[in-house]
mmCIF file of C-alpha atoms in Angstrom:
data_model
loop_
_atom_site.group_PDB
_atom_site.id
_atom_site.type_symbol
_atom_site.label_atom_id
_atom_site.label_comp_id
_atom_site.label_asym_id
_atom_site.label_seq_id
_atom_site.Cartn_x
_atom_site.Cartn_y
_atom_site.Cartn_z
ATOM 1 C CA MET E 1 0.011 0.044 0.060
ATOM 2 C CA GLU E 2 1.358 3.516 -0.901
ATOM 3 C CA ARG E 3 2.686 5.388 1.930
ATOM 4 C CA TYR E 4 2.793 9.309 2.627
ATOM 5 C CA GLN E 5 5.246 11.217 4.581
ATOM 6 C CA LEU E 6 3.853 13.336 7.364
ATOM 7 C CA GLY E 7 5.075 16.989 7.407
ATOM 8 C CA ARG E 8 8.890 17.270 7.529
ATOM 9 C CA SER E 9 9.340 14.129 9.656
ATOM 10 C CA LYS E 10 10.626 10.680 8.595
ATOM 11 C CA VAL E 11 7.260 9.061 9.525
ATOM 12 C CA THR E 12 5.319 7.620 6.738
ATOM 13 C CA VAL E 13 1.707 6.230 6.846
ATOM 14 C CA PRO E 14 -0.550 4.388 4.473
ATOM 15 C CA ARG E 15 -3.648 5.699 2.907
ATOM 16 C CA ILE E 16 -5.810 4.027 5.656
ATOM 17 C CA GLY E 17 -4.925 4.073 9.353
ATOM 18 C CA MET E 18 -6.640 2.024 12.216
ATOM 19 C CA GLY E 19 -8.770 4.307 14.493
ATOM 20 C CA CYS E 20 -8.471 2.337 17.763
ATOM 21 C CA TRP E 21 -10.927 4.262 20.147
ATOM 22 C CA ALA E 22 -13.138 1.148 20.381
ATOM 23 C CA PHE E 23 -10.192 -1.045 21.404
ATOM 24 C CA GLY E 24 -10.504 -2.080 24.924
ATOM 25 C CA GLY E 25 -14.242 -1.599 24.986
ATOM 26 C CA GLY E 26 -15.984 1.076 27.106
ATOM 27 C CA GLU E 27 -19.239 2.993 27.756
ATOM 28 C CA TYR E 28 -18.997 4.900 24.508
ATOM 29 C CA TRP E 29 -18.553 1.914 21.918
ATOM 30 C CA GLY E 30 -19.674 -1.030 24.204
ATOM 31 C CA GLU E 31 -17.733 -4.451 24.495
ATOM 32 C CA GLN E 32 -14.905 -5.104 22.369
ATOM 33 C CA SER E 33 -13.089 -8.589 22.656
ATOM 34 C CA GLN E 34 -9.279 -8.691 22.686
ATOM 35 C CA LYS E 35 -9.558 -11.608 20.404
ATOM 36 C CA ASP E 36 -11.237 -9.435 17.741
ATOM 37 C CA VAL E 37 -8.575 -6.667 18.337
ATOM 38 C CA ASP E 38 -5.734 -9.129 17.808
ATOM 39 C CA GLU E 39 -7.186 -10.572 14.636
ATOM 40 C CA VAL E 40 -7.845 -7.141 13.271
ATOM 41 C CA VAL E 41 -4.441 -5.977 14.138
ATOM 42 C CA SER E 42 -2.802 -8.898 12.413
ATOM 43 C CA ALA E 43 -4.905 -8.511 9.250
ATOM 44 C CA ALA E 44 -4.020 -4.905 9.022
ATOM 45 C CA LEU E 45 -0.362 -5.472 9.304
ATOM 46 C CA SER E 46 -0.714 -8.179 6.740
ATOM 47 C CA ALA E 47 -2.496 -5.647 4.437
ATOM 48 C CA GLY E 48 0.297 -3.173 4.754
ATOM 49 C CA ILE E 49 -1.792 -1.042 7.066
ATOM 50 C CA ASN E 50 0.553 -0.291 10.153
ATOM 51 C CA PHE E 51 -0.690 3.077 11.252
ATOM 52 C CA PHE E 52 -2.634 2.734 14.529
ATOM 53 C CA ASP E 53 -4.216 5.846 16.285
ATOM 54 C CA THR E 54 -5.133 5.845 19.924
ATOM 55 C CA ALA E 55 -5.121 8.213 22.896
ATOM 56 C CA GLU E 56 -4.568 8.178 26.688
ATOM 57 C CA MET E 57 -8.302 9.106 27.197
ATOM 58 C CA TYR E 58 -9.723 6.513 24.939
ATOM 59 C CA ASN E 59 -11.688 4.149 27.334
ATOM 60 C CA ASN E 60 -9.429 5.528 30.192
ATOM 61 C CA GLY E 61 -6.289 4.088 28.779
ATOM 62 C CA GLU E 62 -7.710 0.707 27.925
ATOM 63 C CA SER E 63 -7.391 1.341 24.271
ATOM 64 C CA GLU E 64 -3.681 1.748 24.621
ATOM 65 C CA VAL E 65 -3.512 -1.420 26.781
ATOM 66 C CA SER E 66 -5.452 -3.434 24.089
ATOM 67 C CA LEU E 67 -3.242 -2.041 21.240
ATOM 68 C CA GLY E 68 -0.004 -2.888 23.160
ATOM 69 C CA LYS E 69 -1.273 -6.465 23.670
ATOM 70 C CA ALA E 70 -2.207 -6.918 20.020
ATOM 71 C CA LEU E 71 1.246 -5.492 18.898
ATOM 72 C CA LYS E 72 3.329 -7.582 21.207
ATOM 73 C CA GLY E 73 6.250 -9.120 19.659
ATOM 74 C CA ARG E 74 5.852 -6.986 16.458
ATOM 75 C CA ARG E 75 6.000 -3.384 17.667
ATOM 76 C CA GLU E 76 8.794 -2.445 14.979
ATOM 77 C CA LYS E 77 6.203 -3.186 12.375
ATOM 78 C CA ALA E 78 3.770 -0.510 13.594
ATOM 79 C CA VAL E 79 3.496 3.332 13.487
ATOM 80 C CA ILE E 80 1.841 4.211 16.715
ATOM 81 C CA CYS E 81 0.153 7.582 17.383
ATOM 82 C CA THR E 82 -1.219 8.469 20.784
ATOM 83 C CA LYS E 83 -2.533 11.825 22.455
ATOM 84 C CA ILE E 84 -2.105 13.695 25.423
ATOM 85 C CA SER E 85 -5.152 15.578 26.806
ATOM 86 C CA PRO E 86 -4.879 19.364 27.227
ATOM 87 C CA SER E 87 -5.511 19.006 30.993
ATOM 88 C CA ASN E 88 -2.458 17.004 31.515
ATOM 89 C CA CYS E 89 0.083 19.102 29.431
ATOM 90 C CA ARG E 90 1.552 20.573 32.669
ATOM 91 C CA ASN E 91 3.487 17.250 32.877
ATOM 92 C CA VAL E 92 3.942 15.850 29.406
ATOM 93 C CA ARG E 93 6.648 13.387 30.377
ATOM 94 C CA GLU E 94 4.452 11.674 33.019
ATOM 95 C CA HIS E 95 1.747 11.063 30.695
ATOM 96 C CA LEU E 96 3.973 10.041 27.745
ATOM 97 C CA LEU E 97 5.838 7.544 29.977
ATOM 98 C CA ALA E 98 2.275 6.135 31.214
ATOM 99 C CA SER E 99 1.058 5.797 27.578
ATOM 100 C CA MET E 100 4.387 3.971 26.644
ATOM 101 C CA GLU E 101 3.861 1.701 29.610
ATOM 102 C CA ARG E 102 0.272 0.881 28.458
ATOM 103 C CA LEU E 103 1.340 0.399 24.919
ATOM 104 C CA GLN E 104 4.377 -1.705 25.934
ATOM 105 C CA THR E 105 6.848 0.332 23.859
ATOM 106 C CA ASP E 106 9.954 2.509 24.689
ATOM 107 C CA TYR E 107 9.056 5.128 22.102
ATOM 108 C CA ILE E 108 6.010 6.725 20.278
ATOM 109 C CA ASP E 109 6.115 7.428 16.610
ATOM 110 C CA ILE E 110 3.666 10.462 16.721
ATOM 111 C CA TYR E 111 2.707 12.179 19.982
ATOM 112 C CA MET E 112 -0.121 14.636 19.677
ATOM 113 C CA MET E 113 -1.832 17.333 21.668
ATOM 114 C CA HIS E 114 -5.266 15.944 21.627
ATOM 115 C CA TRP E 115 -6.739 19.519 21.688
ATOM 116 C CA PRO E 116 -5.520 23.030 21.999
ATOM 117 C CA ILE E 117 -4.860 24.546 25.429
ATOM 118 C CA ASN E 118 -7.699 26.869 26.192
ATOM 119 C CA THR E 119 -10.238 26.966 29.235
ATOM 120 C CA LEU E 120 -13.073 25.403 27.159
ATOM 121 C CA ALA E 121 -10.939 22.642 25.809
ATOM 122 C CA VAL E 122 -9.518 21.773 29.330
ATOM 123 C CA LYS E 123 -12.907 21.857 30.883
ATOM 124 C CA HIS E 124 -13.969 19.154 28.547
ATOM 125 C CA PHE E 125 -11.286 16.732 30.219
ATOM 126 C CA THR E 126 -11.609 17.950 33.986
ATOM 127 C CA ASP E 127 -13.651 19.990 36.324
ATOM 128 C CA SER E 128 -10.625 20.627 38.622
ATOM 129 C CA SER E 129 -10.434 24.254 39.496
ATOM 130 C CA SER E 130 -6.681 23.680 40.173
ATOM 131 C CA VAL E 131 -5.906 22.292 36.786
ATOM 132 C CA LEU E 132 -7.990 25.230 35.048
ATOM 133 C CA ALA E 133 -5.869 27.687 37.170
ATOM 134 C CA ASP E 134 -2.588 25.938 36.340
ATOM 135 C CA MET E 135 -2.757 25.593 32.527
ATOM 136 C CA PRO E 136 0.614 25.803 30.842
ATOM 137 C CA THR E 137 1.403 28.074 27.871
ATOM 138 C CA ILE E 138 1.751 26.572 24.616
ATOM 139 C CA GLN E 139 5.443 27.644 24.761
ATOM 140 C CA GLU E 140 5.882 25.613 27.967
ATOM 141 C CA THR E 141 4.117 22.537 26.610
ATOM 142 C CA CYS E 142 6.100 22.563 23.296
ATOM 143 C CA ASP E 143 9.458 23.092 25.259
ATOM 144 C CA GLN E 144 8.542 19.769 27.047
ATOM 145 C CA LEU E 145 7.714 18.085 23.683
ATOM 146 C CA LYS E 146 10.902 19.433 22.221
ATOM 147 C CA ALA E 147 13.054 17.850 24.967
ATOM 148 C CA LEU E 148 11.102 14.428 24.702
ATOM 149 C CA LYS E 149 11.739 14.364 21.048
ATOM 150 C CA LYS E 150 15.476 15.200 21.496
ATOM 151 C CA GLU E 151 15.712 12.078 23.840
ATOM 152 C CA GLY E 152 14.219 9.848 21.164
ATOM 153 C CA LEU E 153 10.992 9.113 22.974
ATOM 154 C CA ILE E 154 8.945 10.784 20.267
ATOM 155 C CA ARG E 155 9.760 10.444 16.500
ATOM 156 C CA ALA E 156 7.314 13.128 15.331
ATOM 157 C CA VAL E 157 5.128 15.798 17.058
ATOM 158 C CA GLY E 158 1.526 16.190 16.086
ATOM 159 C CA ILE E 159 -1.487 18.238 17.048
ATOM 160 C CA SER E 160 -5.205 17.272 16.967
ATOM 161 C CA ASN E 161 -8.286 19.690 16.320
ATOM 162 C CA PHE E 162 -6.039 22.795 15.875
ATOM 163 C CA GLY E 163 -7.499 25.852 14.110
ATOM 164 C CA VAL E 164 -5.488 28.298 11.953
ATOM 165 C CA LYS E 165 -4.499 30.729 14.893
ATOM 166 C CA GLN E 166 -3.635 27.784 16.949
ATOM 167 C CA MET E 167 -1.414 26.119 14.449
ATOM 168 C CA GLU E 168 0.318 29.319 13.878
ATOM 169 C CA GLU E 169 0.870 29.836 17.662
ATOM 170 C CA PHE E 170 2.106 26.151 17.870
ATOM 171 C CA CYS E 171 4.669 26.670 15.014
ATOM 172 C CA GLY E 172 5.711 30.083 16.463
ATOM 173 C CA THR E 173 7.211 28.209 19.591
ATOM 174 C CA GLY E 174 9.939 26.833 17.376
ATOM 175 C CA LEU E 175 8.732 23.321 17.391
ATOM 176 C CA GLN E 176 7.548 21.866 14.109
ATOM 177 C CA ALA E 177 4.090 20.093 14.134
ATOM 178 C CA ASP E 178 4.215 17.540 11.487
ATOM 179 C CA VAL E 179 0.660 16.404 11.335
ATOM 180 C CA ASN E 180 -2.858 17.749 12.421
ATOM 181 C CA GLU E 181 -5.612 15.318 12.896
ATOM 182 C CA MET E 182 -8.995 16.719 12.125
ATOM 183 C CA PRO E 183 -12.581 15.378 11.517
ATOM 184 C CA TYR E 184 -13.339 15.143 7.784
ATOM 185 C CA ASN E 185 -15.871 13.594 5.706
ATOM 186 C CA ILE E 186 -18.786 14.185 3.446
ATOM 187 C CA VAL E 187 -20.993 15.958 5.963
ATOM 188 C CA SER E 188 -17.888 17.452 7.914
ATOM 189 C CA ARG E 189 -16.073 19.673 5.548
ATOM 190 C CA ALA E 190 -15.279 22.657 7.718
ATOM 191 C CA ILE E 191 -11.497 22.400 7.354
ATOM 192 C CA GLU E 192 -11.492 23.175 3.627
ATOM 193 C CA ALA E 193 -11.846 26.963 3.858
ATOM 194 C CA GLY E 194 -8.907 27.957 6.263
ATOM 195 C CA ILE E 195 -7.220 24.939 7.962
ATOM 196 C CA VAL E 196 -6.231 23.196 4.788
ATOM 197 C CA PRO E 197 -4.400 26.109 3.056
ATOM 198 C CA CYS E 198 -2.847 27.029 6.465
ATOM 199 C CA SER E 199 -1.558 23.491 6.989
ATOM 200 C CA GLU E 200 0.087 23.458 3.494
ATOM 201 C CA LYS E 201 1.664 26.789 4.196
ATOM 202 C CA LEU E 202 3.139 25.668 7.497
ATOM 203 C CA GLY E 203 4.340 22.158 6.202
ATOM 204 C CA ILE E 204 1.760 20.246 8.370
ATOM 205 C CA SER E 205 0.159 17.255 6.912
ATOM 206 C CA ILE E 206 -3.564 16.473 7.606
ATOM 207 C CA ILE E 207 -4.977 12.995 8.612
ATOM 208 C CA GLY E 208 -8.682 12.623 8.933
ATOM 209 C CA SER E 209 -10.787 11.133 11.674
ATOM 210 C CA MET E 210 -14.532 10.271 11.568
ATOM 211 C CA GLY E 211 -14.319 9.244 7.894
ATOM 212 C CA LEU E 212 -17.609 7.645 8.162
ATOM 213 C CA GLN E 213 -19.198 9.964 10.679
ATOM 214 C CA GLN E 214 -19.424 7.158 13.350
ATOM 215 C CA GLY E 215 -21.487 4.840 11.018
ATOM 216 C CA LEU E 216 -23.755 7.455 9.498
ATOM 217 C CA LEU E 217 -21.960 7.377 6.103
ATOM 218 C CA ALA E 218 -21.642 3.653 5.937
ATOM 219 C CA GLY E 219 -25.266 3.135 5.557
ATOM 220 C CA ILE E 220 -25.692 1.398 8.939
ATOM 221 C CA TYR E 221 -28.787 3.348 9.861
ATOM 222 C CA LYS E 222 -31.932 3.494 7.693
ATOM 223 C CA ASP E 223 -32.948 6.686 9.398
ATOM 224 C CA ILE E 224 -31.349 9.308 11.357
ATOM 225 C CA SER E 225 -33.646 8.729 14.204
ATOM 226 C CA GLN E 226 -32.028 5.191 14.596
ATOM 227 C CA ILE E 227 -28.526 6.620 15.481
ATOM 228 C CA PRO E 228 -27.740 5.979 19.233
ATOM 229 C CA SER E 229 -28.136 9.263 21.207
ATOM 230 C CA HIS E 230 -24.541 9.285 22.325
ATOM 231 C CA GLN E 231 -23.346 9.288 18.680
ATOM 232 C CA ALA E 232 -25.925 11.908 17.685
ATOM 233 C CA HIS E 233 -24.543 14.765 20.050
ATOM 234 C CA SER E 234 -22.741 16.633 17.423
ATOM 235 C CA ARG E 235 -24.033 19.807 15.715
ATOM 236 C CA HIS E 236 -25.026 17.552 12.768
ATOM 237 C CA PHE E 237 -28.078 16.651 14.775
ATOM 238 C CA ALA E 238 -30.866 18.637 16.529
ATOM 239 C CA ASP E 239 -29.705 19.126 20.126
ATOM 240 C CA PHE E 240 -32.558 16.973 21.524
ATOM 241 C CA ARG E 241 -31.249 13.909 19.429
ATOM 242 C CA GLY E 242 -28.490 13.518 22.001
ATOM 243 C CA GLN E 243 -31.076 13.080 24.988
ATOM 244 C CA GLY E 244 -28.912 15.020 27.418
ATOM 245 C CA THR E 245 -25.470 14.133 25.854
ATOM 246 C CA SER E 246 -25.442 17.187 23.373
ATOM 247 C CA ARG E 247 -24.147 20.575 24.593
ATOM 248 C CA HIS E 248 -24.242 22.644 21.408
ATOM 249 C CA GLY E 249 -27.749 23.807 21.530
ATOM 250 C CA GLU E 250 -28.269 24.104 17.799
ATOM 251 C CA ALA E 251 -30.915 22.973 15.341
ATOM 252 C CA GLY E 252 -28.650 20.690 13.393
ATOM 253 C CA ALA E 253 -28.663 19.763 9.682
ATOM 254 C CA GLU E 254 -30.651 16.629 9.640
ATOM 255 C CA ARG E 255 -32.828 17.539 6.538
ATOM 256 C CA GLU E 256 -29.721 18.322 4.545
ATOM 257 C CA MET E 257 -27.912 15.176 5.776
ATOM 258 C CA ALA E 258 -30.999 13.130 4.730
ATOM 259 C CA GLU E 259 -30.828 14.446 1.224
ATOM 260 C CA VAL E 260 -27.076 13.486 1.309
ATOM 261 C CA LEU E 261 -27.706 9.915 2.410
ATOM 262 C CA LYS E 262 -30.408 9.508 -0.187
ATOM 263 C CA VAL E 263 -28.051 10.480 -3.025
ATOM 264 C CA LEU E 264 -25.171 8.356 -1.592
ATOM 265 C CA GLU E 265 -27.471 5.411 -1.414
ATOM 266 C CA ARG E 266 -28.286 5.906 -5.197
ATOM 267 C CA ILE E 267 -24.705 6.331 -6.292
ATOM 268 C CA SER E 268 -23.373 3.349 -4.300
ATOM 269 C CA ALA E 269 -26.141 1.165 -5.899
ATOM 270 C CA ASP E 270 -25.213 2.438 -9.373
ATOM 271 C CA MET E 271 -21.434 1.758 -8.649
ATOM 272 C CA GLY E 272 -22.159 -1.598 -6.996
ATOM 273 C CA ILE E 273 -20.197 -0.756 -3.959
ATOM 274 C CA PRO E 274 -21.305 -0.188 -0.225
ATOM 275 C CA MET E 275 -21.963 3.294 0.918
ATOM 276 C CA ALA E 276 -19.035 2.985 3.298
ATOM 277 C CA GLN E 277 -16.435 2.368 0.346
ATOM 278 C CA LEU E 278 -17.999 5.199 -1.642
ATOM 279 C CA SER E 279 -17.759 7.671 1.357
ATOM 280 C CA LEU E 280 -14.083 6.793 1.912
ATOM 281 C CA ALA E 281 -13.244 6.887 -1.760
ATOM 282 C CA TRP E 282 -14.524 10.462 -1.706
ATOM 283 C CA ILE E 283 -12.121 11.401 1.089
ATOM 284 C CA PHE E 284 -9.118 9.639 -0.826
ATOM 285 C CA SER E 285 -9.912 11.880 -3.790
ATOM 286 C CA LYS E 286 -8.896 14.982 -1.835
ATOM 287 C CA PRO E 287 -5.201 15.509 -2.453
ATOM 288 C CA PHE E 288 -4.709 17.342 0.960
ATOM 289 C CA MET E 289 -5.742 14.236 3.013
ATOM 290 C CA LYS E 290 -2.641 11.975 3.805
ATOM 291 C CA SER E 291 -4.310 9.261 5.542
ATOM 292 C CA VAL E 292 -7.847 8.457 6.737
ATOM 293 C CA LEU E 293 -8.607 6.873 10.212
ATOM 294 C CA VAL E 294 -11.300 4.134 10.094
ATOM 295 C CA GLY E 295 -12.542 2.060 13.086
ATOM 296 C CA SER E 296 -12.813 -1.662 12.300
ATOM 297 C CA ARG E 297 -14.340 -3.772 15.087
ATOM 298 C CA ASN E 298 -13.672 -7.034 13.096
ATOM 299 C CA VAL E 299 -11.685 -8.390 10.099
ATOM 300 C CA ALA E 300 -14.813 -8.231 7.944
ATOM 301 C CA GLN E 301 -15.224 -4.382 8.572
ATOM 302 C CA LEU E 302 -11.517 -4.017 7.949
ATOM 303 C CA GLU E 303 -11.432 -5.892 4.644
ATOM 304 C CA SER E 304 -14.447 -3.897 3.415
ATOM 305 C CA ASN E 305 -12.631 -0.528 4.332
ATOM 306 C CA ILE E 306 -9.371 -1.704 2.505
ATOM 307 C CA GLN E 307 -11.462 -2.312 -0.631
ATOM 308 C CA ALA E 308 -12.327 1.481 -0.607
ATOM 309 C CA THR E 309 -8.654 2.173 -1.592
ATOM 310 C CA ASN E 310 -9.184 0.431 -4.898
ATOM 311 C CA VAL E 311 -12.263 2.405 -5.795
ATOM 312 C CA VAL E 312 -11.715 5.007 -8.580
ATOM 313 C CA LEU E 313 -14.067 7.773 -8.086
ATOM 314 C CA PRO E 314 -15.061 9.340 -11.364
ATOM 315 C CA LYS E 315 -14.652 13.158 -11.312
ATOM 316 C CA GLU E 316 -18.336 13.742 -12.086
ATOM 317 C CA VAL E 317 -19.292 11.626 -9.157
ATOM 318 C CA GLU E 318 -16.887 13.567 -6.893
ATOM 319 C CA ALA E 319 -18.382 16.760 -7.980
ATOM 320 C CA GLU E 320 -21.962 15.566 -7.409
ATOM 321 C CA ILE E 321 -21.077 14.565 -3.894
ATOM 322 C CA ASP E 322 -19.431 17.900 -3.305
ATOM 323 C CA ARG E 323 -22.636 19.636 -4.556
ATOM 324 C CA ILE E 324 -25.172 17.695 -2.619
ATOM 325 C CA SER E 325 -23.186 18.031 0.562
ATOM 326 C CA LEU E 326 -22.616 21.812 0.287
ATOM 327 C CA PRO E 327 -25.991 22.639 2.045
ATOM 328 C CA VAL E 328 -24.728 20.696 5.145
ATOM 329 C CA LEU E 329 -21.454 22.657 5.003
ATOM 330 C CA GLU E 330 -23.281 25.967 4.613
ATOM 331 C CA LYS E 331 -25.670 25.127 7.584
ATOM 332 C CA LEU E 332 -22.850 23.974 9.961
ATOM 333 C CA GLY E 333 -20.261 26.665 8.782
ATOM 334 C CA ASN E 334 -16.455 26.463 8.562
ATOM 335 C CA ASN E 335 -16.059 25.645 12.503
ATOM 336 C CA PRO E 336 -14.598 22.204 12.673
ATOM 337 C CA ASP E 337 -15.521 21.823 16.411
ATOM 338 C CA TYR E 338 -18.739 19.791 16.037
ATOM 339 C CA TYR E 339 -19.618 19.510 19.661
ATOM 340 C CA GLU E 340 -19.595 22.934 21.181
ATOM 341 C CA ASN E 341 -22.056 25.709 20.072
ATOM 342 C CA SER E 342 -20.626 27.757 17.159
ATOM 343 C CA ALA E 343 -20.297 30.827 19.277
ATOM 344 C CA SER E 344 -17.866 29.003 21.784
ATOM 345 C CA SER E 345 -15.627 26.907 19.684
ATOM 346 C CA ARG E 346 -12.455 25.262 21.108
ATOM 347 C CA ILE E 347 -11.082 25.535 17.643
ATOM 348 C CA PHE E 348 -10.077 28.864 16.289
#
């Protein structure tokens, strides 16, 4: 599988990366057997997919533990990305070493700041007044990351969910960010207007998360009302849809998304491919996207996702999907924080 260099680093990744949020199981995704994780990781490596993305917060560290078990004895074959929460950036070394222990590794290929350091982002991870009062500056955080990279504990430094101003501030510290992980899919196109050109200017590669919008763009649900409430709490959906888990207070873009799904269903039927493959192929058609993270709960899902890399999307189909998804973009705007109210974004 073709590989792509991330930023100015020596780290390369394949077109598809393994999103490991569900590994280890937990309240959000439900049960996840280690046996299935082991089989998925083995199948991915055999297919040339060696990029695994996790975070210290995913299932309270159990995602890292599960991935570490699955990679035991073959760590050198993998590119591991994990992330530190903004509430923990006062002591980066402590949290990096804890992640390394859970992952059973003595280095991390890509270590990311999971969110920018600002009060709203930190509050998402903690209610501690002492943590909020003792937030480090971006310079202090980057100085720690720079030292850890110099020691060889980190191969490349990344950021996640950083906007234009935040990327510029990060790079102004003297530390190069090689990659920015951002949500991107047919109904989540906010990064196109400002973040993509800024990333290109700063030499920061983009990898995409939520490629299938947590199953919505895979054709799993016949109707938007079928989506579990804890997966319907983004601004895409009416606030009530989250049944208490939403915090954006907005009307959503459900009517516009229903039109998109209707057209995607028709196109996928015409092309004779699953909707998930069509949705991923559309992302692959965007030259600014280096890799797309996709969750695969079992080998069958993984194999289907891999097939998307072989789909050649006709230009007229790409253009039609661009057109029919534009009303969703116009409704949600160019703010890629899909969980907070547009007026109080953590990303700017």
